[in-house]
Amino acid sequence: MTAKSQPAKNTTGKAAPPLSLFHLLDPEVLANPYPLYHRLRTEDPVHWDPFLHYWVVTRYEDVVRVLREFSAARTPTPEQLTSIGLSKLNPLAQVMVKQMLFLDPPSHTRIRGLASAAFTPGRVEALRSHIRDITRSLIQATAANGRMNIIAELAEPLPCIVTAEMLGVPVEDHPQLKLWSQDFAEMLGNFQHNPDHASRILKSTEEMTAYFRSAIRQEKLRPEGLVCSLRDAEIQGDRLSEEEVIANCIVTMVGGQETTTNLIGNGMLSLLRNPEQLQKLRADLSLIPSAVEELLRYESPSQHTARLAPQDTQIGGKQIRKRQAVMAVMAAANRDPERFPDPDRLDITRQDNRHVAFGWGAHFCFGAPLARIEGQIVFEELIRSFPIWSLEPEPLVWRTNLGLRGLTALPVTFSNARG
Ligand code: HEM
């Protein structure tokens, strides 16, 4: 064991527990994972996690390199699953291997190109006034009570309704889309395998697949929605197959929900915990775009993502072998003091804030412009509606999704009167 990897001592003089992302399963660590990330970054920034069998990288520079250069094709194929006796998971694998999130060039370039042709900046911008209307109506629905569970009453329904609008499917289907997305997101965000949940996730995947298959064939879909435009997108005679349209509708639907919910919930909590920053924002609403970037950096909704080494390579002096798995911890990179001065301080005016909350490179979040608009509108509308916000004195409970960081509930009291 090198001096660098000697177990650290904590304040009681006892050896600190072995470094592993598995500590996130401890609710106390999940509530505040930043000391664990700090330990990883300072004690062993390119760490072989003995429990996960993954390399874990936590420095900004290394996270960017892994996201830029390593392979995203990490999901097992149906053939691989069959060969290890897990063929019952094949319906899930069949969908995932066609999703842009799990593809490398040239397949990724092709699908992302066709999807981008279908989801133009103009389409996103057209959703803006709609998002404001939905946000206002959700706020008004509960404003009279003076209290709001931000998660259940705003942060969950807003992205869910917006996603249905974006896809062009009937908006009244949004509660069902939410349930399916939650199941899929549970699998995306967690690295621990939970066999008890596998059958539910499989069932949801089959239902979602059937839902989008019938949606594609329906005439009544809104033509400006993503389902229609993915179906009809064409670049130099190339089009997506029906299976590719379905798989990428699913990844876009799932990608846009939990994460945006958590941007709103985590962001609101961060502002409540830093009242001087909230005050600064109230005093100057032109800071909203910069505040949203800082909230994404400070409490990143998507904490980590995985890649495979494309060949034998070295990072930070460690030898990584071809096809070994690497976990890039964006939330740790976003608190790297080498990149962000005083990283544990929330500063809504932070300059040069090139965080990695939306990833980096070819897989940079496809929905980032939409997520940014949703975040900006929500914080602006909440600030305009209520001069006083206070957190209710209930214990905060974090979702047991280790990768998609968010609260189960966030009860807040609002008031219009000061004093
Ligand atoms: C605050 C909200 C969001 C956050 C923090 C977020 C985060 C991310 C991250 C980190 C990635 C890259 C993952 C990787 O490289 O492995 C990603 C990719 C993706 N996101 Fe988002 N996302 C958000 C909102 C959205 C929205 C609203 C949509 C849908 C409109 C969306 C759709 C996608 C898709 C389809 C990908 C895959 C892109 C590709 O592989 O080329 N996301 N997102």
CSV table of C-alpha atoms and ligand atoms in Angstrom, one decimal:
chain,number,residue,atom,x,y,z
A,1,MET,CA,0.0,0.0,0.0
A,2,THR,CA,1.4,3.4,-1.0
A,3,ALA,CA,1.6,6.3,1.5
A,4,LYS,CA,-1.2,8.0,-0.6
A,5,SER,CA,-3.6,5.1,-0.1
A,6,GLN,CA,-3.1,4.7,3.6
A,7,PRO,CA,-6.5,4.8,5.4
A,8,ALA,CA,-7.1,8.3,6.7
A,9,LYS,CA,-7.7,8.9,10.5
A,10,ASN,CA,-10.8,10.7,11.6
A,11,THR,CA,-11.0,13.1,14.5
A,12,THR,CA,-11.3,10.3,17.1
A,13,GLY,CA,-8.0,8.8,15.8
A,14,LYS,CA,-9.8,5.8,14.4
A,15,ALA,CA,-9.0,4.7,10.9
A,16,ALA,CA,-11.6,6.1,8.5
A,17,PRO,CA,-13.7,3.5,6.7
A,18,PRO,CA,-12.3,2.2,3.4
A,19,LEU,CA,-13.0,4.6,0.5
A,20,SER,CA,-15.9,3.6,-1.6
A,21,LEU,CA,-18.9,5.1,-3.3
A,22,PHE,CA,-20.9,2.4,-1.5
A,23,HIS,CA,-21.0,4.6,1.6
A,24,LEU,CA,-23.7,6.5,-0.3
A,25,LEU,CA,-26.0,3.8,0.9
A,26,ASP,CA,-25.6,5.2,4.4
A,27,PRO,CA,-28.4,7.9,4.7
A,28,GLU,CA,-26.0,10.2,6.6
A,29,VAL,CA,-23.5,10.1,3.7
A,30,LEU,CA,-26.3,10.4,1.2
A,31,ALA,CA,-27.6,13.6,3.0
A,32,ASN,CA,-24.1,15.1,2.5
A,33,PRO,CA,-21.9,13.2,0.1
A,34,TYR,CA,-19.4,16.0,-0.2
A,35,PRO,CA,-17.0,15.0,2.6
A,36,LEU,CA,-16.8,11.5,0.9
A,37,TYR,CA,-16.1,13.1,-2.5
A,38,HIS,CA,-13.5,15.3,-0.8
A,39,ARG,CA,-11.8,12.3,0.7
A,40,LEU,CA,-11.7,10.5,-2.6
A,41,ARG,CA,-10.4,13.6,-4.5
A,42,THR,CA,-7.6,14.3,-2.0
A,43,GLU,CA,-6.6,10.8,-0.8
A,44,ASP,CA,-7.0,8.8,-4.0
A,45,PRO,CA,-8.4,10.8,-7.0
A,46,VAL,CA,-8.2,7.8,-9.3
A,47,HIS,CA,-9.5,5.1,-7.0
A,48,TRP,CA,-10.1,1.5,-7.6
A,49,ASP,CA,-13.4,0.9,-5.7
A,50,PRO,CA,-13.1,-2.5,-4.2
A,51,PHE,CA,-16.8,-2.9,-3.7
A,52,LEU,CA,-18.0,-1.5,-7.0
A,53,HIS,CA,-15.3,-2.9,-9.1
A,54,TYR,CA,-15.1,0.4,-10.8
A,55,TRP,CA,-12.4,3.1,-11.0
A,56,VAL,CA,-13.8,6.3,-9.4
A,57,VAL,CA,-12.5,9.6,-10.7
A,58,THR,CA,-13.3,12.8,-8.8
A,59,ARG,CA,-11.0,15.6,-10.1
A,60,TYR,CA,-12.5,18.0,-12.6
A,61,GLU,CA,-9.7,17.4,-15.1
A,62,ASP,CA,-10.0,13.6,-15.0
A,63,VAL,CA,-13.9,13.7,-15.1
A,64,VAL,CA,-13.7,15.8,-18.2
A,65,ARG,CA,-11.2,13.5,-19.8
A,66,VAL,CA,-13.2,10.4,-19.1
A,67,LEU,CA,-16.4,12.0,-20.4
A,68,ARG,CA,-14.6,13.2,-23.5
A,69,GLU,CA,-12.5,10.1,-24.4
A,70,PHE,CA,-14.0,7.0,-22.8
A,71,SER,CA,-16.7,4.7,-24.3
A,72,ALA,CA,-20.3,5.2,-23.4
A,73,ALA,CA,-21.3,1.8,-24.8
A,74,ARG,CA,-21.5,0.3,-21.3
A,75,THR,CA,-24.8,-1.4,-21.3
A,76,PRO,CA,-24.8,-5.2,-21.8
A,77,THR,CA,-26.3,-6.5,-25.1
A,78,PRO,CA,-29.1,-9.0,-25.1
A,79,GLU,CA,-26.6,-11.6,-26.3
A,80,GLN,CA,-24.3,-10.9,-23.4
A,81,LEU,CA,-27.1,-11.1,-20.9
A,82,THR,CA,-28.3,-14.4,-22.4
A,83,SER,CA,-24.8,-15.8,-22.1
A,84,ILE,CA,-24.7,-15.2,-18.3
A,85,GLY,CA,-28.2,-16.5,-17.7
A,86,LEU,CA,-30.0,-13.2,-17.4
A,87,SER,CA,-32.1,-13.3,-20.6
A,88,LYS,CA,-35.2,-12.1,-18.7
A,89,LEU,CA,-33.6,-8.7,-18.7
A,90,ASN,CA,-33.4,-8.7,-22.5
A,91,PRO,CA,-36.4,-6.4,-23.2
A,92,LEU,CA,-34.6,-3.8,-21.2
A,93,ALA,CA,-31.3,-4.3,-22.9
A,94,GLN,CA,-33.0,-4.2,-26.3
A,95,VAL,CA,-34.2,-0.7,-25.6
A,96,MET,CA,-31.0,0.6,-23.9
A,97,VAL,CA,-28.6,-0.5,-26.7
A,98,LYS,CA,-30.5,1.9,-29.0
A,99,GLN,CA,-30.5,4.9,-26.7
A,100,MET,CA,-28.1,7.6,-27.5
A,101,LEU,CA,-26.8,7.7,-23.9
A,102,PHE,CA,-25.2,4.3,-24.4
A,103,LEU,CA,-23.8,4.6,-27.8
A,104,ASP,CA,-20.4,5.6,-29.3
A,105,PRO,CA,-19.7,7.1,-32.7
A,106,PRO,CA,-20.7,6.5,-35.4
A,107,SER,CA,-24.0,5.2,-34.0
A,108,HIS,CA,-24.2,8.0,-31.4
A,109,THR,CA,-23.4,10.7,-34.0
A,110,ARG,CA,-26.1,9.4,-36.3
A,111,ILE,CA,-28.9,9.2,-33.7
A,112,ARG,CA,-28.0,12.4,-31.9
A,113,GLY,CA,-27.9,14.2,-35.3
A,114,LEU,CA,-31.4,13.0,-36.2
A,115,ALA,CA,-32.7,13.8,-32.7
A,116,SER,CA,-31.2,17.3,-32.8
A,117,ALA,CA,-32.8,17.9,-36.2
A,118,ALA,CA,-36.1,17.0,-34.5
A,119,PHE,CA,-35.5,19.1,-31.3
A,120,THR,CA,-34.4,22.4,-32.5
A,121,PRO,CA,-33.6,25.5,-30.3
A,122,GLY,CA,-36.8,27.0,-31.9
A,123,ARG,CA,-38.9,24.2,-30.5
A,124,VAL,CA,-37.4,24.6,-27.0
A,125,GLU,CA,-38.0,28.4,-27.2
A,126,ALA,CA,-41.6,27.8,-28.2
A,127,LEU,CA,-42.1,25.9,-25.0
A,128,ARG,CA,-41.0,28.9,-22.9
A,129,SER,CA,-44.2,30.8,-22.5
A,130,HIS,CA,-46.0,27.5,-21.9
A,131,ILE,CA,-43.7,26.6,-19.1
A,132,ARG,CA,-44.3,30.0,-17.5
A,133,ASP,CA,-48.1,29.4,-17.6
A,134,ILE,CA,-47.8,25.9,-16.2
A,135,THR,CA,-45.5,27.2,-13.4
A,136,ARG,CA,-47.9,30.0,-12.5
A,137,SER,CA,-50.9,27.7,-12.4
A,138,LEU,CA,-49.0,25.2,-10.1
A,139,ILE,CA,-47.9,28.0,-7.8
A,140,GLN,CA,-51.4,29.6,-7.7
A,141,ALA,CA,-53.0,26.2,-6.9
A,142,THR,CA,-51.2,26.1,-3.6
A,143,ALA,CA,-50.4,29.8,-2.9
A,144,ALA,CA,-53.6,30.4,-1.0
A,145,ASN,CA,-52.4,27.8,1.6
A,146,GLY,CA,-49.2,29.6,2.3
A,147,ARG,CA,-47.4,26.3,2.3
A,148,MET,CA,-46.1,24.1,-0.5
A,149,ASN,CA,-44.4,20.8,-0.7
A,150,ILE,CA,-42.1,22.0,-3.5
A,151,ILE,CA,-41.4,18.5,-4.7
A,152,ALA,CA,-44.9,17.1,-5.0
A,153,GLU,CA,-46.6,20.3,-5.9
A,154,LEU,CA,-44.2,21.9,-8.3
A,155,ALA,CA,-40.9,20.2,-9.0
A,156,GLU,CA,-42.5,16.9,-10.0
A,157,PRO,CA,-45.5,17.9,-12.0
A,158,LEU,CA,-43.8,20.7,-13.9
A,159,PRO,CA,-41.2,18.7,-15.8
A,160,CYS,CA,-43.7,15.9,-16.2
A,161,ILE,CA,-46.3,18.1,-17.9
A,162,VAL,CA,-43.5,19.8,-19.9
A,163,THR,CA,-42.2,16.4,-21.0
A,164,ALA,CA,-45.7,15.4,-22.3
A,165,GLU,CA,-45.9,18.7,-24.2
A,166,MET,CA,-42.4,18.3,-25.6
A,167,LEU,CA,-43.2,14.7,-26.8
A,168,GLY,CA,-46.5,15.8,-28.2
A,169,VAL,CA,-48.5,13.0,-26.4
A,170,PRO,CA,-51.7,13.8,-24.6
A,171,VAL,CA,-50.9,15.9,-21.5
A,172,GLU,CA,-53.4,14.0,-19.4
A,173,ASP,CA,-51.0,11.0,-19.7
A,174,HIS,CA,-48.4,12.8,-17.7
A,175,PRO,CA,-48.9,10.9,-14.3
A,176,GLN,CA,-48.4,7.6,-16.1
A,177,LEU,CA,-45.2,8.9,-17.9
A,178,LYS,CA,-44.0,10.0,-14.4
A,179,LEU,CA,-44.4,6.5,-12.9
A,180,TRP,CA,-42.6,4.8,-15.8
A,181,SER,CA,-39.8,7.4,-15.7
A,182,GLN,CA,-39.3,6.9,-12.0
A,183,ASP,CA,-38.8,3.1,-12.5
A,184,PHE,CA,-36.4,3.6,-15.4
A,185,ALA,CA,-34.5,6.4,-13.5
A,186,GLU,CA,-34.1,4.1,-10.5
A,187,MET,CA,-32.1,1.7,-12.7
A,188,LEU,CA,-30.1,4.5,-14.3
A,189,GLY,CA,-29.1,6.3,-11.1
A,190,ASN,CA,-28.2,3.3,-9.0
A,191,PHE,CA,-25.2,1.0,-9.3
A,192,GLN,CA,-26.5,-1.5,-6.7
A,193,HIS,CA,-28.5,-4.3,-8.3
A,194,ASN,CA,-31.9,-4.7,-6.7
A,195,PRO,CA,-33.4,-8.0,-7.9
A,196,ASP,CA,-36.7,-7.2,-6.2
A,197,HIS,CA,-37.2,-4.2,-8.4
A,198,ALA,CA,-36.1,-5.8,-11.7
A,199,SER,CA,-39.6,-7.2,-12.6
A,200,ARG,CA,-41.3,-3.9,-12.0
A,201,ILE,CA,-38.7,-2.1,-14.2
A,202,LEU,CA,-39.1,-4.7,-16.9
A,203,LYS,CA,-42.9,-4.3,-16.8
A,204,SER,CA,-42.6,-0.5,-17.1
A,205,THR,CA,-40.1,-0.8,-20.0
A,206,GLU,CA,-42.5,-3.1,-21.8
A,207,GLU,CA,-45.5,-0.7,-21.2
A,208,MET,CA,-43.5,2.3,-22.3
A,209,THR,CA,-42.4,0.6,-25.4
A,210,ALA,CA,-46.0,-0.4,-26.3
A,211,TYR,CA,-47.2,3.2,-25.5
A,212,PHE,CA,-44.7,4.9,-27.8
A,213,ARG,CA,-45.2,2.2,-30.5
A,214,SER,CA,-48.9,3.0,-30.6
A,215,ALA,CA,-48.2,6.8,-30.3
A,216,ILE,CA,-46.0,6.7,-33.4
A,217,ARG,CA,-48.8,5.2,-35.4
A,218,GLN,CA,-51.4,7.6,-34.2
A,219,GLU,CA,-52.5,10.5,-36.3
A,220,LYS,CA,-53.7,12.6,-33.4
A,221,LEU,CA,-50.2,13.3,-32.0
A,222,ARG,CA,-49.2,16.9,-32.1
A,223,PRO,CA,-47.0,17.2,-35.2
A,224,GLU,CA,-44.6,19.6,-33.4
A,225,GLY,CA,-43.9,17.1,-30.7
A,226,LEU,CA,-40.7,15.1,-30.4
A,227,VAL,CA,-42.4,11.7,-31.1
A,228,CYS,CA,-43.5,12.9,-34.6
A,229,SER,CA,-40.4,14.7,-35.4
A,230,LEU,CA,-38.1,11.8,-34.4
A,231,ARG,CA,-40.4,9.5,-36.5
A,232,ASP,CA,-40.1,11.9,-39.5
A,233,ALA,CA,-36.5,13.2,-39.1
A,234,GLU,CA,-34.4,12.6,-42.1
A,235,ILE,CA,-30.8,13.5,-42.9
A,236,GLN,CA,-29.6,12.7,-46.4
A,237,GLY,CA,-32.2,9.9,-46.8
A,238,ASP,CA,-31.3,8.4,-43.4
A,239,ARG,CA,-34.2,7.9,-40.8
A,240,LEU,CA,-34.5,6.3,-37.4
A,241,SER,CA,-36.1,2.8,-37.3
A,242,GLU,CA,-39.3,2.4,-35.2
A,243,GLU,CA,-37.3,0.7,-32.4
A,244,GLU,CA,-34.8,3.6,-32.4
A,245,VAL,CA,-37.6,6.2,-32.2
A,246,ILE,CA,-39.1,4.4,-29.2
A,247,ALA,CA,-35.8,3.9,-27.4
A,248,ASN,CA,-34.9,7.6,-27.7
A,249,CYS,CA,-38.3,8.8,-26.8
A,250,ILE,CA,-37.9,6.8,-23.6
A,251,VAL,CA,-34.4,8.2,-22.8
A,252,THR,CA,-35.5,11.8,-23.5
A,253,MET,CA,-38.6,11.3,-21.4
A,254,VAL,CA,-36.7,9.8,-18.5
A,255,GLY,CA,-33.7,12.2,-18.8
A,256,GLY,CA,-35.9,15.2,-18.5
A,257,GLN,CA,-37.9,14.4,-15.4
A,258,GLU,CA,-36.1,13.3,-12.2
A,259,THR,CA,-33.2,15.6,-13.1
A,260,THR,CA,-35.3,18.7,-13.5
A,261,THR,CA,-37.3,17.9,-10.5
A,262,ASN,CA,-34.1,17.7,-8.5
A,263,LEU,CA,-32.7,20.9,-10.0
A,264,ILE,CA,-35.8,22.7,-8.6
A,265,GLY,CA,-35.8,20.9,-5.2
A,266,ASN,CA,-32.1,20.9,-4.6
A,267,GLY,CA,-31.8,24.5,-5.9
A,268,MET,CA,-34.6,25.7,-3.6
A,269,LEU,CA,-33.0,24.0,-0.6
A,270,SER,CA,-29.6,25.5,-1.4
A,271,LEU,CA,-31.2,29.0,-1.5
A,272,LEU,CA,-33.1,28.5,1.7
A,273,ARG,CA,-29.8,27.3,3.4
A,274,ASN,CA,-28.0,30.4,2.1
A,275,PRO,CA,-30.4,33.3,2.8
A,276,GLU,CA,-27.9,36.0,1.8
A,277,GLN,CA,-27.6,34.5,-1.7
A,278,LEU,CA,-31.4,34.3,-1.9
A,279,GLN,CA,-31.5,38.0,-0.8
A,280,LYS,CA,-29.0,38.9,-3.5
A,281,LEU,CA,-31.1,37.1,-6.1
A,282,ARG,CA,-34.3,38.9,-5.0
A,283,ALA,CA,-32.5,42.2,-5.3
A,284,ASP,CA,-31.4,41.5,-8.8
A,285,LEU,CA,-33.4,39.1,-10.9
A,286,SER,CA,-31.0,39.5,-13.8
A,287,LEU,CA,-28.8,37.1,-11.8
A,288,ILE,CA,-31.3,34.2,-12.4
A,289,PRO,CA,-29.4,32.5,-15.2
A,290,SER,CA,-26.1,32.7,-13.3
A,291,ALA,CA,-27.8,31.5,-10.1
A,292,VAL,CA,-29.2,28.4,-11.9
A,293,GLU,CA,-25.8,27.5,-13.2
A,294,GLU,CA,-24.4,27.8,-9.6
A,295,LEU,CA,-27.3,25.7,-8.2
A,296,LEU,CA,-26.5,23.0,-10.8
A,297,ARG,CA,-22.8,23.1,-9.8
A,298,TYR,CA,-23.4,23.2,-6.1
A,299,GLU,CA,-26.0,20.4,-5.8
A,300,SER,CA,-25.8,18.5,-9.1
A,301,PRO,CA,-28.9,16.6,-9.8
A,302,SER,CA,-26.9,14.0,-11.8
A,303,GLN,CA,-24.0,13.0,-9.5
A,304,HIS,CA,-22.1,10.5,-11.6
A,305,THR,CA,-22.1,8.5,-14.8
A,306,ALA,CA,-20.2,5.5,-16.0
A,307,ARG,CA,-17.9,4.8,-18.9
A,308,LEU,CA,-15.5,2.0,-20.1
A,309,ALA,CA,-11.9,2.5,-20.9
A,310,PRO,CA,-11.5,2.3,-24.7
A,311,GLN,CA,-8.0,0.9,-24.5
A,312,ASP,CA,-5.3,0.4,-21.9
A,313,THR,CA,-4.5,3.8,-20.6
A,314,GLN,CA,-3.3,5.8,-17.6
A,315,ILE,CA,-5.1,8.4,-15.5
A,316,GLY,CA,-3.2,10.2,-12.7
A,317,GLY,CA,-0.5,7.5,-12.8
A,318,LYS,CA,-2.9,4.6,-12.4
A,319,GLN,CA,-3.1,1.9,-15.1
A,320,ILE,CA,-6.6,1.4,-16.4
A,321,ARG,CA,-7.1,-1.6,-18.5
A,322,LYS,CA,-9.2,-1.8,-21.7
A,323,ARG,CA,-13.0,-2.3,-20.9
A,324,GLN,CA,-12.5,-1.6,-17.2
A,325,ALA,CA,-15.4,0.5,-15.9
A,326,VAL,CA,-14.9,4.1,-14.7
A,327,MET,CA,-17.3,6.2,-12.6
A,328,ALA,CA,-17.0,9.9,-13.4
A,329,VAL,CA,-18.3,11.7,-10.3
A,330,MET,CA,-19.5,15.1,-11.8
A,331,ALA,CA,-20.7,16.2,-8.3
A,332,ALA,CA,-17.1,15.8,-7.0
A,333,ALA,CA,-15.6,17.6,-10.0
A,334,ASN,CA,-18.0,20.4,-9.5
A,335,ARG,CA,-16.5,20.9,-6.0
A,336,ASP,CA,-12.9,20.6,-7.1
A,337,PRO,CA,-10.9,23.5,-5.6
A,338,GLU,CA,-8.4,23.3,-8.4
A,339,ARG,CA,-11.2,24.4,-10.8
A,340,PHE,CA,-13.7,26.4,-8.6
A,341,PRO,CA,-12.3,28.7,-6.0
A,342,ASP,CA,-13.9,28.1,-2.6
A,343,PRO,CA,-16.1,25.3,-4.1
A,344,ASP,CA,-18.2,24.6,-1.0
A,345,ARG,CA,-19.6,28.1,-1.0
A,346,LEU,CA,-22.7,28.9,-3.0
A,347,ASP,CA,-22.1,32.0,-5.0
A,348,ILE,CA,-24.8,32.9,-7.5
A,349,THR,CA,-22.5,35.5,-9.1
A,350,ARG,CA,-19.7,33.0,-9.7
A,351,GLN,CA,-17.7,33.7,-12.8
A,352,ASP,CA,-16.2,31.1,-15.1
A,353,ASN,CA,-18.6,28.5,-13.9
A,354,ARG,CA,-18.1,25.8,-16.5
A,355,HIS,CA,-19.5,23.0,-14.3
A,356,VAL,CA,-20.1,19.4,-15.5
A,357,ALA,CA,-23.6,19.0,-14.2
A,358,PHE,CA,-24.8,18.4,-17.8
A,359,GLY,CA,-21.8,16.2,-18.6
A,360,TRP,CA,-19.2,17.1,-21.3
A,361,GLY,CA,-18.5,16.3,-24.9
A,362,ALA,CA,-20.6,14.2,-27.3
A,363,HIS,CA,-23.1,13.2,-24.6
A,364,PHE,CA,-23.5,16.7,-23.2
A,365,CYS,CA,-27.1,16.8,-22.0
A,366,PHE,CA,-29.5,16.8,-25.0
A,367,GLY,CA,-32.1,18.7,-22.9
A,368,ALA,CA,-29.9,21.3,-21.2
A,369,PRO,CA,-31.5,24.3,-22.9
A,370,LEU,CA,-35.0,23.1,-21.8
A,371,ALA,CA,-33.8,22.3,-18.2
A,372,ARG,CA,-32.2,25.7,-18.0
A,373,ILE,CA,-35.4,27.5,-19.1
A,374,GLU,CA,-37.5,25.4,-16.6
A,375,GLY,CA,-35.1,26.2,-13.7
A,376,GLN,CA,-34.9,29.9,-14.6
A,377,ILE,CA,-38.7,30.3,-14.8
A,378,VAL,CA,-39.4,28.4,-11.6
A,379,PHE,CA,-37.0,30.5,-9.4
A,380,GLU,CA,-38.1,33.7,-11.0
A,381,GLU,CA,-41.8,33.0,-10.5
A,382,LEU,CA,-41.3,31.8,-6.9
A,383,ILE,CA,-39.3,34.9,-6.1
A,384,ARG,CA,-41.9,37.2,-7.8
A,385,SER,CA,-44.8,35.5,-6.0
A,386,PHE,CA,-43.5,35.4,-2.4
A,387,PRO,CA,-41.2,37.8,-0.6
A,388,ILE,CA,-40.7,35.4,2.3
A,389,TRP,CA,-39.8,31.7,2.2
A,390,SER,CA,-39.0,29.5,5.1
A,391,LEU,CA,-38.2,25.9,5.4
A,392,GLU,CA,-40.5,23.9,7.6
A,393,PRO,CA,-38.7,22.2,10.5
A,394,GLU,CA,-39.1,18.7,9.3
A,395,PRO,CA,-36.2,16.3,8.7
A,396,LEU,CA,-35.1,16.2,5.1
A,397,VAL,CA,-35.2,12.8,3.5
A,398,TRP,CA,-33.1,12.2,0.4
A,399,ARG,CA,-34.2,9.7,-2.3
A,400,THR,CA,-32.2,6.5,-2.2
A,401,ASN,CA,-31.2,7.0,-5.8
A,402,LEU,CA,-27.4,7.3,-5.5
A,403,GLY,CA,-26.8,8.9,-8.8
A,404,LEU,CA,-29.9,11.2,-9.2
A,405,ARG,CA,-29.7,13.3,-6.1
A,406,GLY,CA,-32.9,14.7,-4.8
A,407,LEU,CA,-35.3,15.1,-1.9
A,408,THR,CA,-38.4,13.1,-1.3
A,409,ALA,CA,-40.2,16.2,0.0
A,410,LEU,CA,-39.5,19.9,0.6
A,411,PRO,CA,-42.1,21.6,2.7
A,412,VAL,CA,-41.8,25.4,2.6
A,413,THR,CA,-43.9,28.2,4.0
A,414,PHE,CA,-44.5,31.3,2.0
A,415,SER,CA,-45.7,34.6,3.0
A,416,ASN,CA,-46.4,37.9,1.3
A,417,ALA,CA,-46.1,40.1,4.5
A,418,ARG,CA,-42.8,41.0,6.1
A,419,GLY,CA,-42.2,41.0,9.8
B,1,HEM,C1,-31.4,19.8,-14.6
B,1,HEM,C2,-31.7,18.9,-15.5
B,1,HEM,C3,-30.8,17.9,-16.2
B,1,HEM,C4,-29.6,17.4,-15.8
B,1,HEM,C5,-28.8,17.8,-14.6
B,1,HEM,C6,-29.2,16.5,-16.8
B,1,HEM,C7,-28.0,15.8,-16.8
B,1,HEM,C8,-27.5,15.1,-17.9
B,1,HEM,C9,-26.2,14.5,-17.9
B,1,HEM,C10,-25.1,14.6,-16.9
B,1,HEM,C11,-26.1,13.9,-19.1
B,1,HEM,C12,-24.8,13.1,-19.7
B,1,HEM,C13,-24.8,11.7,-19.1
B,1,HEM,C14,-23.5,11.0,-19.6
B,1,HEM,O1,-22.7,11.6,-20.2
B,1,HEM,O2,-23.4,9.8,-19.3
B,1,HEM,C15,-27.3,14.0,-19.8
B,1,HEM,C16,-27.6,13.4,-21.0
B,1,HEM,C17,-28.9,13.5,-21.6
B,1,HEM,N1,-29.9,14.2,-21.2
B,1,HEM,FE1,-30.0,15.4,-19.6
B,1,HEM,N2,-30.1,16.4,-17.8
B,1,HEM,C18,-31.2,17.3,-17.4
B,1,HEM,C19,-32.3,17.5,-18.2
B,1,HEM,C20,-32.7,16.9,-19.3
B,1,HEM,C21,-33.9,17.2,-20.1
B,1,HEM,C22,-34.9,18.2,-19.7
B,1,HEM,C23,-33.9,16.3,-21.1
B,1,HEM,C24,-34.9,16.1,-22.2
B,1,HEM,C25,-35.4,17.0,-22.9
B,1,HEM,C26,-32.7,15.5,-21.0
B,1,HEM,C27,-32.3,14.5,-21.9
B,1,HEM,C28,-31.0,14.0,-22.0
B,1,HEM,C29,-30.6,13.0,-23.0
B,1,HEM,C30,-31.5,12.4,-24.1
B,1,HEM,C31,-29.3,12.7,-22.8
B,1,HEM,C32,-28.4,11.8,-23.6
B,1,HEM,C33,-27.5,12.6,-24.5
B,1,HEM,C34,-26.5,11.8,-25.3
B,1,HEM,O3,-26.2,10.7,-24.9
B,1,HEM,O4,-26.0,12.3,-26.3
B,1,HEM,N3,-32.0,15.9,-20.0
B,1,HEM,N4,-28.2,14.8,-19.0
